[in-house]
Amino acid sequence: QSVFEEVFVVCRVALFRLALALSRAMTTAAELGATFGQATSFTPHVLTAEFHVFPVQDICQCLVQLNLTVVNDTAPGSTAAKLQLLLPVGATVCKFELNRDEVWFPAVPLEVQKAKEVVYREREKGRQAASTSQVMGNVFEIEVSTMFHNQLVQCRLYFRQANNFGDNLPSFGDDTVVTCICHSESTDMSSETHWQAETSRGCCGDCFGNRHFACHIPSIAVEDSLTLKRIAVVWDVSGSQSQDHSKRHQRLLELANECAGMKFDLWTFDISIRQVKLDVSAESLIDELGGLLHDGGTNLALLSGLFEKVSKVGVDAILLFSDGVDSFGGLPTMPDVNCPPVHCIVDTPKANLHALRPICTASGGQLFVGDRCYLPLLKPCAFLRQIVTDQTDDCFCDPEDGFQCYPDHHLNSMHLPIEANGLWICGTLGAVTKITAEVTVGKVQKQFVFDLKNASEIGSSAAPLLGWLYASQLYASAEHDGTAMGVDTSVLREQLALQYGFCSPEASLMMLFEPDQFLENKIPCPESHPAHAAWKEKVAKAPAAPIGSTAEIGQRKTAAKMKEVQVLAERLQRYLDDPIPAGVTDTPAASGGHDDASALQPNTGAATSAATETRAGTGGYENTGGAPAQPATGVAAGAATETATGVASAAGSLARSTSAPAAPTSREPVPLEFYGELVEQAKTYRCAAMVEKAREAYEEALEMANRELAVTHPTRLGIILNYSVLLKEIGDPQRACEIARSGFEDAIAELDNVSEDTYRDSTLVMQLMRDNLTLWTTDGEDDPTAPVEDNFTAPAQRSGDMSEDADGGEAAACQTYTAGQEQSYLPTLEKALCQGQWREVYAKLREQHFSLPSFFLYAASAILEHSPAARKDAARICTNCLDMNIQDAQMLRSVGYFLMKAGDWSLALKVFDHIRKLAPMEPQSFLDAALVRLFSLRHHFEETSLREAVRLAAVAITHTWASRFVEVEWPALVLLHLLVAVGESYNVRDIWPLEATLRCPNFDIGVIVWLGWDTDNTDIDLHVVEPSGNEVFYSKPRSRIGGHLSKDMTQGYGPEVYLLKKPAAGRYAVQAKYFASHQASSLTGTTFAVVWTMQNSADCTVQFETVRLNRKAQKIDVLTLVV
């Protein structure tokens, strides 16, 4: 049978490869274009999942090896792949390997934050890396960056768990071939007696450089009568608990029937707590539970205050029903008051035992996993009192002795409960041969004797299980001690995870392949890694770099880079000294903004590596000018590329030479945008001859590129892009569309053949071409060709990739956003809002769209807009997105911005602090966290919060970021000065965190407008219409009253900042223009823009607004500022 299964799998993979080849041949250019440029990460397709189970019967544990074959059959080109696996509750991932060129590469344990940094750097460098991490409880995420289209990837995941694996098989999609092979001699793994039988045998094995052992004490029933009279039921009503709870209701009724006269209190929590009923019967309790709406996120930090309130009421025990997954990435704590035992009941496929187990142990309660009778929870349990060994007195007192044990055998007395799964005694063996465990069972004393001399020997395949079990027990003990004593034990937990190499909230498993990856990231390469020898040789030869001479992304800037920050600080000082430059003229608002394709480089949202910014240099930033920049491919393109680029540069120069006016005199370097709309000026000054020469030069460049370069070469695509814009602006839109469309479709047809080195550059330029075609063909102009589809939607996630089988039903996976999808439910909800019946309608719509994050964002926005009094409901509805177990920083930003708009800044602060952990390599993470603290200061001033905001703003200045965030230090400097000014207004001194030379002593700004957005690689423009009607925007960054607009940020998250030192009285209209996006979210849909306005540096009156940008190349009013 096993041979047949193997042959079947091989044949299926071969057939799948053939199907992929056929589908590529049949896919049209339009179909390929429909997914172009949208997905930043995707869920790979799992072809095969093969489980190898190694049960160790004597200690009721098993080691599982999961072999996966996955493929990228959805995202063209290469992008990051993320696969989330819902493993059995309580499982711990202990090892990760990936096959590359028929060689297996082992992962290296690394701190979570450093692993995120390494993955980010390697992705920015275009090198492949992979990692697996514990994202929430028993949900583990495998990320492969990058994964090429149609590429098959094989990986192996090892995890351990207690009890029978056969009952908890993870689920996959219907088309995934799943096999399970048990390597046990037992004929019946599912036998209850097999796992429950009492035994005095232990196990030994060699692993991690030591001889490890493990012994198991089974669960022991205590036959005492139950005397409890009042139970508090604490019920999680978050969206993740929206399922059939009939089995829970049945168990509660059974419990009440066993205890005559028992009464119940009912408390609920999600992002708030609520006392529902006190001192009611079981029947009344069930009636109340049946009417609860499960909606919103989960804030476990509320449990401490809830337990304190419950304790004051006076109950005998607490039954906590929750999955332990905190929407904000936090952990619960215990109150200072004496709390009754808290018994946590986990009966859902997804659960975070790291959050729940410490609550139980710290309060004297039990953790109950599975659907079983609750009565044993409330009865007295057996306790381990002492561990006695045959260790000599000298060895017992010697800390260097090889015998190490958990629980600690040095303790004369202990009180450890033996729960439903039993209790493990494990450690390193040393010279000990006999262990006696003294157990109290009610009023009876019992001994378990383990003869380690005759213990079962574990083979090499499963021996690491003993080491991982020992480390996990120490880890759980550290969790308990931290919760019980209120201390932070994360460092100890991290050390355990790194030493034994298992996944935890503090440690990930990092996959690197090349010796340079280890060398540059300062990670030791293990001896078992294929690159170890080469890495060791490079380490020996590599000269020691001077301290501070280099800086990777996320590290502190070098001294040379800090000099660039000094230049920015000096420019800020020059603005403060002389805010009104000479020679600046106002621009009426009617003429502001981008035209269809401004200048010669439209939609310049491409990354720096693909198309250098052509609108750079605004607002006092230097710009070299010159020809329209060509795509920098990062590789030598040969003589043909150089010649074609040279001709195109000449064409660009000719086009620019048509503008006649002289450059203004200014104390600032003249920006390229001073020339404004270049071609419009060419028309004005009737320079037809120069325009014709530019056209001829582009024709020559295009002919040469067509002859010498591949259709997908970035330089050829850049020439087509520039030429089409020129044609459009000189009045030949038909020819412009023809050239752009032909170039785009030719490149699409050969997209699968693009080399890895130029793929990113080519696709980004193609995105610009597609954006232009979309814009031009929706302007109502004649176009001989069919319109380009503007709605690019990421492929929907396959059902089963993240499915949950709860109570026999399968929950749908998180679905992706489809443009216009909100029209299927928003009109119905808006009508109900007008009629005052939105709650019932929302509940019904939720049942239909609960797997869509965009549904909750749209619904919350509609509710807040129609009924501001329901802002708490809107905030709760929005947090459903956080309860979907998605570690997506962009989606979290959308939620955080909405919470700010709804006025719940405390929850918004939790969200943005969580984003900093998920995306520590992006300056926006630190700027947002600083801004939300600034916003909170207007409600309640706290010096500690202010100082933290100052620190976060300083990080954005002093650390190194990816090239697309160039000059983000300017707005960070503005924010830092503003925070310091606020602090000094509250008499907070010595708050400036940087060198004194970076500070502007006379910083006093009357108006600051700050525009940011939630989508990376996006170009949104800030427009401010001043009271006179003058419009300040990217092309006119200065105004006659002193308005100053910062650099036009076209590639990251912004921000763009407008400064006005001495504002004139009147109304300032703030607008946002969604110009180009190359990274639309497949979860939240269109981009959210967020605008902060700050008036008066010292008083700092803060105004905040968000807007969903769903109209490209059109300005949208955001807010009006009255001075």
PDB file of N, CA and C in Angstrom, residues 300-356:
ATOM      1  N   LEU A 300      -7.151  40.308  25.805  1.00  0.00           N
ATOM      2  CA  LEU A 300      -6.946  39.499  27.004  1.00  0.00           C
ATOM      3  C   LEU A 300      -6.454  40.315  28.189  1.00  0.00           C
ATOM      4  N   ALA A 301      -5.949  41.508  27.925  1.00  0.00           N
ATOM      5  CA  ALA A 301      -5.493  42.351  29.040  1.00  0.00           C
ATOM      6  C   ALA A 301      -6.639  42.714  29.971  1.00  0.00           C
ATOM      7  N   LEU A 302      -7.877  42.589  29.501  1.00  0.00           N
ATOM      8  CA  LEU A 302      -9.038  42.909  30.335  1.00  0.00           C
ATOM      9  C   LEU A 302      -9.309  41.854  31.395  1.00  0.00           C
ATOM     10  N   LEU A 303      -8.720  40.650  31.222  1.00  0.00           N
ATOM     11  CA  LEU A 303      -9.058  39.552  32.129  1.00  0.00           C
ATOM     12  C   LEU A 303      -8.640  39.828  33.569  1.00  0.00           C
ATOM     13  N   SER A 304      -7.542  40.525  33.761  1.00  0.00           N
ATOM     14  CA  SER A 304      -7.093  40.812  35.123  1.00  0.00           C
ATOM     15  C   SER A 304      -8.149  41.602  35.882  1.00  0.00           C
ATOM     16  N   GLY A 305      -8.655  42.674  35.280  1.00  0.00           N
ATOM     17  CA  GLY A 305      -9.704  43.453  35.929  1.00  0.00           C
ATOM     18  C   GLY A 305     -10.997  42.670  36.074  1.00  0.00           C
ATOM     19  N   LEU A 306     -11.308  41.816  35.080  1.00  0.00           N
ATOM     20  CA  LEU A 306     -12.526  41.010  35.168  1.00  0.00           C
ATOM     21  C   LEU A 306     -12.438  40.020  36.329  1.00  0.00           C
ATOM     22  N   PHE A 307     -11.288  39.330  36.464  1.00  0.00           N
ATOM     23  CA  PHE A 307     -11.121  38.373  37.564  1.00  0.00           C
ATOM     24  C   PHE A 307     -11.217  39.068  38.916  1.00  0.00           C
ATOM     25  N   GLU A 308     -10.715  40.292  38.982  1.00  0.00           N
ATOM     26  CA  GLU A 308     -10.794  41.036  40.245  1.00  0.00           C
ATOM     27  C   GLU A 308     -12.240  41.328  40.614  1.00  0.00           C
ATOM     28  N   LYS A 309     -13.044  41.706  39.622  1.00  0.00           N
ATOM     29  CA  LYS A 309     -14.463  41.963  39.885  1.00  0.00           C
ATOM     30  C   LYS A 309     -15.186  40.688  40.279  1.00  0.00           C
ATOM     31  N   VAL A 310     -14.873  39.594  39.599  1.00  0.00           N
ATOM     32  CA  VAL A 310     -15.514  38.318  39.915  1.00  0.00           C
ATOM     33  C   VAL A 310     -15.157  37.885  41.342  1.00  0.00           C
ATOM     34  N   SER A 311     -13.909  38.108  41.732  1.00  0.00           N
ATOM     35  CA  SER A 311     -13.475  37.701  43.069  1.00  0.00           C
ATOM     36  C   SER A 311     -14.237  38.445  44.148  1.00  0.00           C
ATOM     37  N   LYS A 312     -14.565  39.709  43.888  1.00  0.00           N
ATOM     38  CA  LYS A 312     -15.290  40.494  44.880  1.00  0.00           C
ATOM     39  C   LYS A 312     -16.728  40.006  45.044  1.00  0.00           C
ATOM     40  N   VAL A 313     -17.301  39.456  43.982  1.00  0.00           N
ATOM     41  CA  VAL A 313     -18.665  38.927  44.067  1.00  0.00           C
ATOM     42  C   VAL A 313     -18.704  37.714  44.975  1.00  0.00           C
ATOM     43  N   GLY A 314     -17.635  36.899  44.907  1.00  0.00           N
ATOM     44  CA  GLY A 314     -17.568  35.726  45.764  1.00  0.00           C
ATOM     45  C   GLY A 314     -18.053  34.470  45.066  1.00  0.00           C
ATOM     46  N   VAL A 315     -17.157  33.789  44.362  1.00  0.00           N
ATOM     47  CA  VAL A 315     -17.480  32.527  43.691  1.00  0.00           C
ATOM     48  C   VAL A 315     -16.453  31.492  44.101  1.00  0.00           C
ATOM     49  N   ASP A 316     -16.786  30.219  43.878  1.00  0.00           N
ATOM     50  CA  ASP A 316     -15.881  29.131  44.253  1.00  0.00           C
ATOM     51  C   ASP A 316     -14.854  28.825  43.160  1.00  0.00           C
ATOM     52  N   ALA A 317     -15.212  29.062  41.915  1.00  0.00           N
ATOM     53  CA  ALA A 317     -14.298  28.774  40.802  1.00  0.00           C
ATOM     54  C   ALA A 317     -14.747  29.559  39.578  1.00  0.00           C
ATOM     55  N   ILE A 318     -13.835  29.700  38.615  1.00  0.00           N
ATOM     56  CA  ILE A 318     -14.112  30.406  37.366  1.00  0.00           C
ATOM     57  C   ILE A 318     -13.886  29.438  36.210  1.00  0.00           C
ATOM     58  N   LEU A 319     -14.859  29.347  35.327  1.00  0.00           N
ATOM     59  CA  LEU A 319     -14.708  28.585  34.087  1.00  0.00           C
ATOM     60  C   LEU A 319     -14.504  29.591  32.956  1.00  0.00           C
ATOM     61  N   LEU A 320     -13.324  29.591  32.365  1.00  0.00           N
ATOM     62  CA  LEU A 320     -12.991  30.525  31.288  1.00  0.00           C
ATOM     63  C   LEU A 320     -13.093  29.803  29.954  1.00  0.00           C
ATOM     64  N   PHE A 321     -13.986  30.271  29.097  1.00  0.00           N
ATOM     65  CA  PHE A 321     -14.166  29.712  27.761  1.00  0.00           C
ATOM     66  C   PHE A 321     -13.541  30.683  26.754  1.00  0.00           C
ATOM     67  N   SER A 322     -12.385  30.340  26.223  1.00  0.00           N
ATOM     68  CA  SER A 322     -11.693  31.223  25.283  1.00  0.00           C
ATOM     69  C   SER A 322     -10.635  30.422  24.536  1.00  0.00           C
ATOM     70  N   ASP A 323     -10.253  30.940  23.362  1.00  0.00           N
ATOM     71  CA  ASP A 323      -9.150  30.308  22.628  1.00  0.00           C
ATOM     72  C   ASP A 323      -7.801  30.922  23.002  1.00  0.00           C
ATOM     73  N   GLY A 324      -7.808  31.972  23.812  1.00  0.00           N
ATOM     74  CA  GLY A 324      -6.549  32.557  24.273  1.00  0.00           C
ATOM     75  C   GLY A 324      -5.807  33.361  23.233  1.00  0.00           C
ATOM     76  N   VAL A 325      -6.435  33.652  22.110  1.00  0.00           N
ATOM     77  CA  VAL A 325      -5.771  34.412  21.046  1.00  0.00           C
ATOM     78  C   VAL A 325      -6.114  35.889  21.214  1.00  0.00           C
ATOM     79  N   ASP A 326      -5.100  36.687  21.511  1.00  0.00           N
ATOM     80  CA  ASP A 326      -5.282  38.113  21.729  1.00  0.00           C
ATOM     81  C   ASP A 326      -5.119  38.853  20.404  1.00  0.00           C
ATOM     82  N   SER A 327      -6.106  39.661  20.046  1.00  0.00           N
ATOM     83  CA  SER A 327      -6.067  40.364  18.764  1.00  0.00           C
ATOM     84  C   SER A 327      -4.943  41.380  18.679  1.00  0.00           C
ATOM     85  N   PHE A 328      -4.402  41.777  19.825  1.00  0.00           N
ATOM     86  CA  PHE A 328      -3.377  42.813  19.846  1.00  0.00           C
ATOM     87  C   PHE A 328      -2.001  42.255  20.201  1.00  0.00           C
ATOM     88  N   GLY A 329      -1.891  40.933  20.203  1.00  0.00           N
ATOM     89  CA  GLY A 329      -0.601  40.309  20.446  1.00  0.00           C
ATOM     90  C   GLY A 329      -0.146  40.339  21.888  1.00  0.00           C
ATOM     91  N   GLY A 330      -1.063  40.567  22.830  1.00  0.00           N
ATOM     92  CA  GLY A 330      -0.683  40.662  24.229  1.00  0.00           C
ATOM     93  C   GLY A 330      -0.963  39.390  25.005  1.00  0.00           C
ATOM     94  N   LEU A 331      -0.588  39.406  26.274  1.00  0.00           N
ATOM     95  CA  LEU A 331      -0.803  38.278  27.176  1.00  0.00           C
ATOM     96  C   LEU A 331      -1.524  38.771  28.428  1.00  0.00           C
ATOM     97  N   PRO A 332      -2.355  37.929  29.023  1.00  0.00           N
ATOM     98  CA  PRO A 332      -3.083  38.346  30.229  1.00  0.00           C
ATOM     99  C   PRO A 332      -2.193  38.301  31.458  1.00  0.00           C
ATOM    100  N   THR A 333      -2.624  38.990  32.492  1.00  0.00           N
ATOM    101  CA  THR A 333      -1.952  38.957  33.790  1.00  0.00           C
ATOM    102  C   THR A 333      -2.982  38.606  34.847  1.00  0.00           C
ATOM    103  N   MET A 334      -2.488  38.289  36.043  1.00  0.00           N
ATOM    104  CA  MET A 334      -3.383  37.965  37.151  1.00  0.00           C
ATOM    105  C   MET A 334      -3.520  39.161  38.082  1.00  0.00           C
ATOM    106  N   PRO A 335      -4.700  39.359  38.692  1.00  0.00           N
ATOM    107  CA  PRO A 335      -4.891  40.497  39.603  1.00  0.00           C
ATOM    108  C   PRO A 335      -4.121  40.293  40.903  1.00  0.00           C
ATOM    109  N   ASP A 336      -3.952  41.396  41.624  1.00  0.00           N
ATOM    110  CA  ASP A 336      -3.229  41.331  42.890  1.00  0.00           C
ATOM    111  C   ASP A 336      -4.056  40.664  43.988  1.00  0.00           C
ATOM    112  N   VAL A 337      -5.373  40.695  43.870  1.00  0.00           N
ATOM    113  CA  VAL A 337      -6.228  40.107  44.899  1.00  0.00           C
ATOM    114  C   VAL A 337      -6.219  38.590  44.782  1.00  0.00           C
ATOM    115  N   ASN A 338      -6.632  37.915  45.867  1.00  0.00           N
ATOM    116  CA  ASN A 338      -6.758  36.463  45.821  1.00  0.00           C
ATOM    117  C   ASN A 338      -7.878  36.082  44.864  1.00  0.00           C
ATOM    118  N   CYS A 339      -7.528  35.249  43.930  1.00  0.00           N
ATOM    119  CA  CYS A 339      -8.473  34.894  42.872  1.00  0.00           C
ATOM    120  C   CYS A 339      -8.836  33.417  43.001  1.00  0.00           C
ATOM    121  N   PRO A 340     -10.098  33.064  42.828  1.00  0.00           N
ATOM    122  CA  PRO A 340     -10.462  31.644  42.858  1.00  0.00           C
ATOM    123  C   PRO A 340      -9.805  30.909  41.691  1.00  0.00           C
ATOM    124  N   PRO A 341      -9.753  29.593  41.742  1.00  0.00           N
ATOM    125  CA  PRO A 341      -9.125  28.832  40.652  1.00  0.00           C
ATOM    126  C   PRO A 341      -9.790  29.137  39.309  1.00  0.00           C
ATOM    127  N   VAL A 342      -8.971  29.386  38.315  1.00  0.00           N
ATOM    128  CA  VAL A 342      -9.458  29.633  36.955  1.00  0.00           C
ATOM    129  C   VAL A 342      -9.178  28.393  36.116  1.00  0.00           C
ATOM    130  N   HIS A 343     -10.235  27.757  35.652  1.00  0.00           N
ATOM    131  CA  HIS A 343     -10.115  26.568  34.802  1.00  0.00           C
ATOM    132  C   HIS A 343     -10.403  26.988  33.360  1.00  0.00           C
ATOM    133  N   CYS A 344      -9.427  26.823  32.500  1.00  0.00           N
ATOM    134  CA  CYS A 344      -9.563  27.232  31.103  1.00  0.00           C
ATOM    135  C   CYS A 344     -10.012  26.043  30.263  1.00  0.00           C
ATOM    136  N   ILE A 345     -11.093  26.223  29.545  1.00  0.00           N
ATOM    137  CA  ILE A 345     -11.649  25.160  28.708  1.00  0.00           C
ATOM    138  C   ILE A 345     -11.381  25.509  27.253  1.00  0.00           C
ATOM    139  N   VAL A 346     -10.617  24.660  26.586  1.00  0.00           N
ATOM    140  CA  VAL A 346     -10.218  24.873  25.196  1.00  0.00           C
ATOM    141  C   VAL A 346     -10.820  23.751  24.362  1.00  0.00           C
ATOM    142  N   ASP A 347     -11.819  24.097  23.556  1.00  0.00           N
ATOM    143  CA  ASP A 347     -12.462  23.085  22.726  1.00  0.00           C
ATOM    144  C   ASP A 347     -12.559  23.528  21.270  1.00  0.00           C
ATOM    145  N   THR A 348     -11.693  24.466  20.876  1.00  0.00           N
ATOM    146  CA  THR A 348     -11.669  24.957  19.495  1.00  0.00           C
ATOM    147  C   THR A 348     -10.384  24.482  18.815  1.00  0.00           C
ATOM    148  N   PRO A 349     -10.416  24.373  17.499  1.00  0.00           N
ATOM    149  CA  PRO A 349      -9.208  23.899  16.795  1.00  0.00           C
ATOM    150  C   PRO A 349      -8.031  24.859  16.922  1.00  0.00           C
ATOM    151  N   LYS A 350      -8.303  26.146  17.112  1.00  0.00           N
ATOM    152  CA  LYS A 350      -7.242  27.142  17.234  1.00  0.00           C
ATOM    153  C   LYS A 350      -7.206  27.657  18.655  1.00  0.00           C
ATOM    154  N   ALA A 351      -6.047  27.605  19.289  1.00  0.00           N
ATOM    155  CA  ALA A 351      -5.943  28.073  20.673  1.00  0.00           C
ATOM    156  C   ALA A 351      -4.501  28.432  20.977  1.00  0.00           C
ATOM    157  N   ASN A 352      -4.336  29.396  21.860  1.00  0.00           N
ATOM    158  CA  ASN A 352      -3.014  29.824  22.303  1.00  0.00           C
ATOM    159  C   ASN A 352      -2.824  29.415  23.760  1.00  0.00           C
ATOM    160  N   LEU A 353      -2.226  28.243  23.949  1.00  0.00           N
ATOM    161  CA  LEU A 353      -2.028  27.744  25.311  1.00  0.00           C
ATOM    162  C   LEU A 353      -0.989  28.551  26.064  1.00  0.00           C
ATOM    163  N   HIS A 354      -0.110  29.263  25.355  1.00  0.00           N
ATOM    164  CA  HIS A 354       0.880  30.114  26.024  1.00  0.00           C
ATOM    165  C   HIS A 354       0.201  31.214  26.831  1.00  0.00           C
ATOM    166  N   ALA A 355      -0.982  31.622  26.423  1.00  0.00           N
ATOM    167  CA  ALA A 355      -1.710  32.655  27.161  1.00  0.00           C
ATOM    168  C   ALA A 355      -2.571  32.066  28.268  1.00  0.00           C
ATOM    169  N   LEU A 356      -3.118  30.872  28.033  1.00  0.00           N
ATOM    170  CA  LEU A 356      -4.078  30.303  28.977  1.00  0.00           C
ATOM    171  C   LEU A 356      -3.421  29.507  30.096  1.00  0.00           C
TER     172      LEU A 356
END
